[in-house]
mmCIF file of C-alpha atoms and ligand atoms in Angstrom:
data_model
loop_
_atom_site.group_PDB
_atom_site.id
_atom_site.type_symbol
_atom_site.label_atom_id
_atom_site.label_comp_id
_atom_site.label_asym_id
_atom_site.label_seq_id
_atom_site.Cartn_x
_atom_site.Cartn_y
_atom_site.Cartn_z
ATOM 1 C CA UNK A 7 104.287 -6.502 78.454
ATOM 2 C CA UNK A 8 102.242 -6.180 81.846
ATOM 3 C CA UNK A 9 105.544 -4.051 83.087
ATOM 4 C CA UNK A 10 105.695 -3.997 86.509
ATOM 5 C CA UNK A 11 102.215 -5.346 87.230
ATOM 6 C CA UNK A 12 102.865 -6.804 90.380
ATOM 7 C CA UNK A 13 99.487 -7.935 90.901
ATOM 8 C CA UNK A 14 96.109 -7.502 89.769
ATOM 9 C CA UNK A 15 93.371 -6.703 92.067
ATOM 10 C CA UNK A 16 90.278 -5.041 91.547
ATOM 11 C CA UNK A 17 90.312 -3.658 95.248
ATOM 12 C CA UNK A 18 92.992 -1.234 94.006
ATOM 13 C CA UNK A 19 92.043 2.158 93.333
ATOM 14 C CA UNK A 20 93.851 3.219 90.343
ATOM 15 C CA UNK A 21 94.047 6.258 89.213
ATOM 16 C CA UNK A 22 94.900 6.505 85.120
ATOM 17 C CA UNK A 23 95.122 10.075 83.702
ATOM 18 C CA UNK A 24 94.359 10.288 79.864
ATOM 19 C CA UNK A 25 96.813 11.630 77.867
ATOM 20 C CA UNK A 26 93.986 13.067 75.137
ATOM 21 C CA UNK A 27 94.259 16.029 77.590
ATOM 22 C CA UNK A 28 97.749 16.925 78.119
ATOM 23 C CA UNK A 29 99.957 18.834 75.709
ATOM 24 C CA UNK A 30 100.282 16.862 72.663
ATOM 25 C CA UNK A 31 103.324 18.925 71.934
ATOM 26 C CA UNK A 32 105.019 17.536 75.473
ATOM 27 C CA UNK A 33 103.484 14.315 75.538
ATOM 28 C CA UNK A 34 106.778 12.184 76.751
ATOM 29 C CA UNK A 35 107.274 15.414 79.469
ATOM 30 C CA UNK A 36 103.566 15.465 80.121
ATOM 31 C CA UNK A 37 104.006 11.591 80.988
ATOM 32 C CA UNK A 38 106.852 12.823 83.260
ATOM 33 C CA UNK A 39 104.683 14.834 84.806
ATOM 34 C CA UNK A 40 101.590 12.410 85.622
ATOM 35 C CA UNK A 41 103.950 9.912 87.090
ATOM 36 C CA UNK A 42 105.300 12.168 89.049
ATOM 37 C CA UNK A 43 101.755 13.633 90.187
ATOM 38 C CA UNK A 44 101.135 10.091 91.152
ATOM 39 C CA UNK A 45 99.537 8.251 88.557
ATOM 40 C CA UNK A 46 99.150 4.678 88.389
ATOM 41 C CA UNK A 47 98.783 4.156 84.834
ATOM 42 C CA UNK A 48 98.480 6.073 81.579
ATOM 43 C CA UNK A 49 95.588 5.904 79.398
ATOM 44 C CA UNK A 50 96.028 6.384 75.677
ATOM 45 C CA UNK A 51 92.786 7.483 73.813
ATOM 46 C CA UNK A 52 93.541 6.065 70.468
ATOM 47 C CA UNK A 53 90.790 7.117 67.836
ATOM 48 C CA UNK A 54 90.346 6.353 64.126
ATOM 49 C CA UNK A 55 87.771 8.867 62.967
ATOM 50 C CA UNK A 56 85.532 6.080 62.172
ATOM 51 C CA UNK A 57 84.471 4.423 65.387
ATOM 52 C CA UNK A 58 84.485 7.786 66.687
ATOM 53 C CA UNK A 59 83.993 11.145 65.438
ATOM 54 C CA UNK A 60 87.211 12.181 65.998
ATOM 55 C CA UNK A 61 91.431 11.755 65.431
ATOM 56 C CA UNK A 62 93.607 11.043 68.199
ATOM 57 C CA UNK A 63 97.017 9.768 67.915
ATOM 58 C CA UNK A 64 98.313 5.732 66.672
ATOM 59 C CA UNK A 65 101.085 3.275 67.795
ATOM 60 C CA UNK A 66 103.878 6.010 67.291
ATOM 61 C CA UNK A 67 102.780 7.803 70.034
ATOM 62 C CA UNK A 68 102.499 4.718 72.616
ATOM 63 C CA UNK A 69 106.430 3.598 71.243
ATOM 64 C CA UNK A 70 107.659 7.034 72.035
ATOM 65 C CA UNK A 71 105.848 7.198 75.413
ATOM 66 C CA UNK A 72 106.919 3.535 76.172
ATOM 67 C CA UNK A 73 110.538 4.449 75.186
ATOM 68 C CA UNK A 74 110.867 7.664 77.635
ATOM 69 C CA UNK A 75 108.432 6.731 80.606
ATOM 70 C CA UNK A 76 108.338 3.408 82.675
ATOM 71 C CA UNK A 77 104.541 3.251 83.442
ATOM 72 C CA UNK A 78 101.773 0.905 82.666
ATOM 73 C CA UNK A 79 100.227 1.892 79.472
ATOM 74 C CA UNK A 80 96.324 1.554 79.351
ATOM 75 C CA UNK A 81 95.683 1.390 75.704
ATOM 76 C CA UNK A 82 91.721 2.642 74.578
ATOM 77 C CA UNK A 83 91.490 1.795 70.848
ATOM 78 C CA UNK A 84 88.323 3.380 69.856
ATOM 79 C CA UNK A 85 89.037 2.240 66.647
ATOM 80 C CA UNK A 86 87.253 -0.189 64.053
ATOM 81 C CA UNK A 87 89.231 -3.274 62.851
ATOM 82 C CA UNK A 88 91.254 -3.406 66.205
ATOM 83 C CA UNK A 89 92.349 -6.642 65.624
ATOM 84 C CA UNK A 90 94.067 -5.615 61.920
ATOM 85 C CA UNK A 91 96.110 -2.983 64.236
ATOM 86 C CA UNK A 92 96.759 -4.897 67.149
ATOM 87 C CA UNK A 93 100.456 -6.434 66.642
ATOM 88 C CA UNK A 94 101.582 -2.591 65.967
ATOM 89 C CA UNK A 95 100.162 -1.452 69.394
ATOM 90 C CA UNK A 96 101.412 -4.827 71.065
ATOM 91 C CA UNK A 97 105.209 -3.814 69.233
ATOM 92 C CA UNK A 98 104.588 -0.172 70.741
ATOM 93 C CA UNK A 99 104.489 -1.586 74.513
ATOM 94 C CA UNK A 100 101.235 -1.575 75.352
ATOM 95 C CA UNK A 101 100.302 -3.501 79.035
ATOM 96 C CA UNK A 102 96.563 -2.965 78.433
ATOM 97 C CA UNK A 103 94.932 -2.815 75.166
ATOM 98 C CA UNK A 104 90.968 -2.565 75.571
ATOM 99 C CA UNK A 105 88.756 -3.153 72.482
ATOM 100 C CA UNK A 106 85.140 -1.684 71.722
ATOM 101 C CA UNK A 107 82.072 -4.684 72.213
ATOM 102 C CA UNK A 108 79.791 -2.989 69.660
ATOM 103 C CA UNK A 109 79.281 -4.502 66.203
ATOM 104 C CA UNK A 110 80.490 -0.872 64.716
ATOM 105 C CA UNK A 111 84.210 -1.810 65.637
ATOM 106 C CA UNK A 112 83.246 -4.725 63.335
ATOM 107 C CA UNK A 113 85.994 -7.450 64.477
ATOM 108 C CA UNK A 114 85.535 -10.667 66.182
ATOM 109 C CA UNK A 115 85.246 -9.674 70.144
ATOM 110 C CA UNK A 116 86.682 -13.326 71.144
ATOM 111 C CA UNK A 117 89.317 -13.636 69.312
ATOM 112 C CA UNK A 118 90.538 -10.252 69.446
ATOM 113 C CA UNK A 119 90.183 -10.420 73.056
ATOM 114 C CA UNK A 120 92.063 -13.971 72.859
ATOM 115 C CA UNK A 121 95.087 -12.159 70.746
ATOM 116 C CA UNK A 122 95.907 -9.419 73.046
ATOM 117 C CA UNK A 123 96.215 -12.263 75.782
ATOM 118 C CA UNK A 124 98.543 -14.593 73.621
ATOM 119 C CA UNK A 125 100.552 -11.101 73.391
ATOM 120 C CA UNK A 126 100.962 -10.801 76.791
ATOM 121 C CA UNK A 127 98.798 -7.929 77.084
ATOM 122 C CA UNK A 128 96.158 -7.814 79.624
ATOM 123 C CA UNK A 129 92.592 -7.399 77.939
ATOM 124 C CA UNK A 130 89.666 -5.337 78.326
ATOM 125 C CA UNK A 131 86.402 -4.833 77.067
ATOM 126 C CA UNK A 132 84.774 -1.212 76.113
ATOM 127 C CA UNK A 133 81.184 -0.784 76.126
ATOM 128 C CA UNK A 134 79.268 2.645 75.330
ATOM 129 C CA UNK A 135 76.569 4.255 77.310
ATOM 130 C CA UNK A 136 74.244 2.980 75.305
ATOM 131 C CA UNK A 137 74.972 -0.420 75.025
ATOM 132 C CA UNK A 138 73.469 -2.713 77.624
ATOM 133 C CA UNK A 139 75.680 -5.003 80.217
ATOM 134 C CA UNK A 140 74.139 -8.549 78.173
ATOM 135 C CA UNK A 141 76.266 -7.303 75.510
ATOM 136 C CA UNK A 142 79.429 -7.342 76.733
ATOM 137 C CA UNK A 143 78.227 -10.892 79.048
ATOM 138 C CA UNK A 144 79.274 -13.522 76.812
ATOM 139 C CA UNK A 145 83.226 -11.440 77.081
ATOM 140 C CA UNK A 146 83.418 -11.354 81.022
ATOM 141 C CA UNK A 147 84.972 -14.583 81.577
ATOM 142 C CA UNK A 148 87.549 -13.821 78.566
ATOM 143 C CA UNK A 149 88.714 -10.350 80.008
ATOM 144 C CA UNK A 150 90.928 -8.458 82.781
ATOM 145 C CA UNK A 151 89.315 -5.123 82.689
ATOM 146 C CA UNK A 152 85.999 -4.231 82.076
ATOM 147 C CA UNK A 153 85.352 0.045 80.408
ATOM 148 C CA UNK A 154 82.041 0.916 81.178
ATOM 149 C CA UNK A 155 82.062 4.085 78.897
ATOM 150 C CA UNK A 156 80.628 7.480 80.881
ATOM 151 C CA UNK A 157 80.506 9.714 78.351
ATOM 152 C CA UNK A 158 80.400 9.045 74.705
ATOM 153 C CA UNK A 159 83.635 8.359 72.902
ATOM 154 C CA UNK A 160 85.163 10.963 71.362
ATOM 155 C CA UNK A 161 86.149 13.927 72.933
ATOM 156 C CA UNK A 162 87.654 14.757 76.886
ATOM 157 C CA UNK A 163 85.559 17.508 78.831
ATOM 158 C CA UNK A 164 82.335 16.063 78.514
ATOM 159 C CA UNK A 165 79.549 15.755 81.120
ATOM 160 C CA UNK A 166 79.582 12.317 83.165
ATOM 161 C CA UNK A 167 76.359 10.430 82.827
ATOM 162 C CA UNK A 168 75.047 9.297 85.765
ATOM 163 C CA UNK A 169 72.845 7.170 83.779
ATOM 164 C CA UNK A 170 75.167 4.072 83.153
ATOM 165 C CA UNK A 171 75.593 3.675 86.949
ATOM 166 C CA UNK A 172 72.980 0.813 86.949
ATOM 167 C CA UNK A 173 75.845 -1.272 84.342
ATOM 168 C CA UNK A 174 78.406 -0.500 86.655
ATOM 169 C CA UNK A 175 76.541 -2.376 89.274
ATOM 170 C CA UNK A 176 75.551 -4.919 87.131
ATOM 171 C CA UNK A 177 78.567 -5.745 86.807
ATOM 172 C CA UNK A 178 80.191 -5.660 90.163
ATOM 173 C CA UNK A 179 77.289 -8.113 90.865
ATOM 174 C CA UNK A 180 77.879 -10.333 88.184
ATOM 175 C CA UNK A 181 81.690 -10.366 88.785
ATOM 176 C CA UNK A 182 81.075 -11.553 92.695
ATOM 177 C CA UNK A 183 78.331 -13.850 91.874
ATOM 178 C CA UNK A 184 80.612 -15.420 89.006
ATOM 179 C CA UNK A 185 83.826 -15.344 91.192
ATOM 180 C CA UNK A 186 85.734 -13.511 88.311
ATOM 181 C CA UNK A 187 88.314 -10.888 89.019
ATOM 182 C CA UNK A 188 88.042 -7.985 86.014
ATOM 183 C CA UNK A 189 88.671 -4.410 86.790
ATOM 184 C CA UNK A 190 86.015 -1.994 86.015
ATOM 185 C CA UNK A 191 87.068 1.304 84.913
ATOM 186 C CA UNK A 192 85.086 3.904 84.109
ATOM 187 C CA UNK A 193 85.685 7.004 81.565
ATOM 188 C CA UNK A 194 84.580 10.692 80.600
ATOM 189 C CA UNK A 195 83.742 13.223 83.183
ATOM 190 C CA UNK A 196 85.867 11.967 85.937
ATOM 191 C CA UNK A 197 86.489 14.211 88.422
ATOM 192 C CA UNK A 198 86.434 14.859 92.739
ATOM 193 C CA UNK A 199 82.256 15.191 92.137
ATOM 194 C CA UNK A 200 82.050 11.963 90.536
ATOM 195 C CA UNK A 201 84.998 9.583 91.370
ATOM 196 C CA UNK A 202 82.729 8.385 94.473
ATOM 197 C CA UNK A 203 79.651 7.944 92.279
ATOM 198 C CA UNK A 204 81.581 5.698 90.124
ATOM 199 C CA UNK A 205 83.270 4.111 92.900
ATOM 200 C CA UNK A 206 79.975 3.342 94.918
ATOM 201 C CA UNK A 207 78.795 1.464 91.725
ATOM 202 C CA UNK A 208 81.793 -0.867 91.923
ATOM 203 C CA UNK A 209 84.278 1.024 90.009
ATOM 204 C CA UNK A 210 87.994 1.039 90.919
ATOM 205 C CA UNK A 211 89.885 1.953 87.625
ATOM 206 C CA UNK A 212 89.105 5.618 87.078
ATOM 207 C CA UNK A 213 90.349 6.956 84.026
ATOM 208 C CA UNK A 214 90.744 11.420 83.979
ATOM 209 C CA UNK A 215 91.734 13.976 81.589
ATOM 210 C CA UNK A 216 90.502 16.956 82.360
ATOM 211 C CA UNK A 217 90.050 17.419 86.034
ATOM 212 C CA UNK A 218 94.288 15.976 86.491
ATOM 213 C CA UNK A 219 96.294 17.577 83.159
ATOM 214 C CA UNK A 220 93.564 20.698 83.414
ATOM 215 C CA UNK A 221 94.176 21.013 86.793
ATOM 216 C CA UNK A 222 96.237 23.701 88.418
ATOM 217 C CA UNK A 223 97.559 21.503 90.782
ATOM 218 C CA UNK A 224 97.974 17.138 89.375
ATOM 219 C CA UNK A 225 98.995 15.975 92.190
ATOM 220 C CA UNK A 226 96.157 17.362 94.493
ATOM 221 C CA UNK A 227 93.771 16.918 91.772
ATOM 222 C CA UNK A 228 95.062 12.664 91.240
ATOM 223 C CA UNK A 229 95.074 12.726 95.422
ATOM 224 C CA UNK A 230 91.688 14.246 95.684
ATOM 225 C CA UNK A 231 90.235 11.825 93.134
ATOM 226 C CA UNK A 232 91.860 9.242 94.578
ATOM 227 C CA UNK A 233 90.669 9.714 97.980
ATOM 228 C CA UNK A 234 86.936 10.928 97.270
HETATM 229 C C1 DX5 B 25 86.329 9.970 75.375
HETATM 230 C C2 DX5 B 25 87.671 9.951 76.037
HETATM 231 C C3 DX5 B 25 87.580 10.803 77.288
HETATM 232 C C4 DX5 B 25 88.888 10.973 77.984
HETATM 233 C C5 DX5 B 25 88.688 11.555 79.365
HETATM 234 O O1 DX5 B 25 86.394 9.219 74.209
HETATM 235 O O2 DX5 B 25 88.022 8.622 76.356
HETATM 236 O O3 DX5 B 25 86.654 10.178 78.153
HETATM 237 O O4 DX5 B 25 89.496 9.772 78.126
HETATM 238 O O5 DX5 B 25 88.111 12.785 79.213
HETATM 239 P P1 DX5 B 25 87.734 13.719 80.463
HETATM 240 O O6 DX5 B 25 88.338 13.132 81.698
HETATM 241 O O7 DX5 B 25 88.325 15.053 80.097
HETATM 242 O O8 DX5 B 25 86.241 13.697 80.496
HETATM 243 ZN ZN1 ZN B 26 89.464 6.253 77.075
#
């Protein structure tokens, strides 16, 4: 676990394609491919069809992309009753496994978020556009990464909402004033346009689908991200 996670510092930009947009027929060639376009990490959309309104992929998918690629695996579970599945996506390799804060994933926040640290996972926290920052405040001290959600969870190619810039902020402030030391990553509608919006707010983790596997070129479209 944590593979090659020399350090962990939320100064880092880090650029973390999601695989919910590559070619889920490829998806050990299309991890191949991001690495090699200069990602930092890979994020795995895993969805239940409960939490979200939608079907993704499970722990399979993570073990066969763990087993061909050496890269740090950012693991989304947008699933209810994470902490029920959480020893098969620890046993698939996970490095990251973030859990959803809102009562609909219906699992104990604290000790799930305890678990995936007694794996050796890093942890993180997911919280919806709609959800305010006091929800996920009693978590901060408990977690490594902090998903401010900027679309809602479901589907890749939706619009980024500006809107949940405020909780981005929020948090960066409460982070420095509370001398902790969580990422905050931000997902949906990540692109060259919006990568410095995010970024200005405070994020530093920025998690793409569509503007680096849809894009003609990945590794201009991860450098261009990176560097906007
Ligand atoms: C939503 C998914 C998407 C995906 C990225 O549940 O989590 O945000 O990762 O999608 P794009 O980058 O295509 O908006
Ligand atoms: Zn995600």
């Amino acid at each position: 676990m944590n593979r090659g996670v020399k350090k962990w510092n939320y100064q880092d930009r880090i650029i973390a394609p999601s695989l919910l947009a590559a070619d889920f027929g490829r998806v050990a060639d299309e991890t191949t491919r991001a690495i090699n376009a200069g990602a930092d990490w890979m994020h795995l959309d895993v969805m239940d069809g409960h939490f979200v309104d939608n079907i993704s992929f499970g722990p399979a998918i993570i073990q066969a992309i763990h087993e061909t690629n050496d890269v740090f695996l950012d693991v989304h579970l947008m699933i209810t009753r994470p902490d029920h599945f959480l020893p098969r996506f620890i046993g698939a390799g996970s490095d990251l496994i973030t859990v959803h804060v809102e009562p609909e994933a219906d699992h104990d926040v604290a000790s799930t978020l305890k678990a995936i640290r007694e794996a050796g996972c890093k942890a993180g926290l997911a919280f919806n556009p709609a959800t305010p920052f006091d929800a996920v405040v009693p978590y901060l001290t408990d977690i490594d990464l902090l998903l401010a959600m900027t679309v809602v969870p479901g589907f890749g190619g939706q619009s980024f909402m500006e809107s949940v810039m405020p909780k981005i902020e929020e948090a960066t402030a409460y982070r420095s004033s509370h001398d902790l030391a969580y990422h905050i990553q931000v997902d949906g509608g990540i692109g060259i346009e919006t990568a410095p919006i995010a970024t200005a707010a405070g994020a530093n983790v920025l998690v793409a689908g569509s503007s680096t596997f849809g894009a003609p070129d990945m590794k201009e479209a991860i450098s261009a991200i990176r560097g906007a």
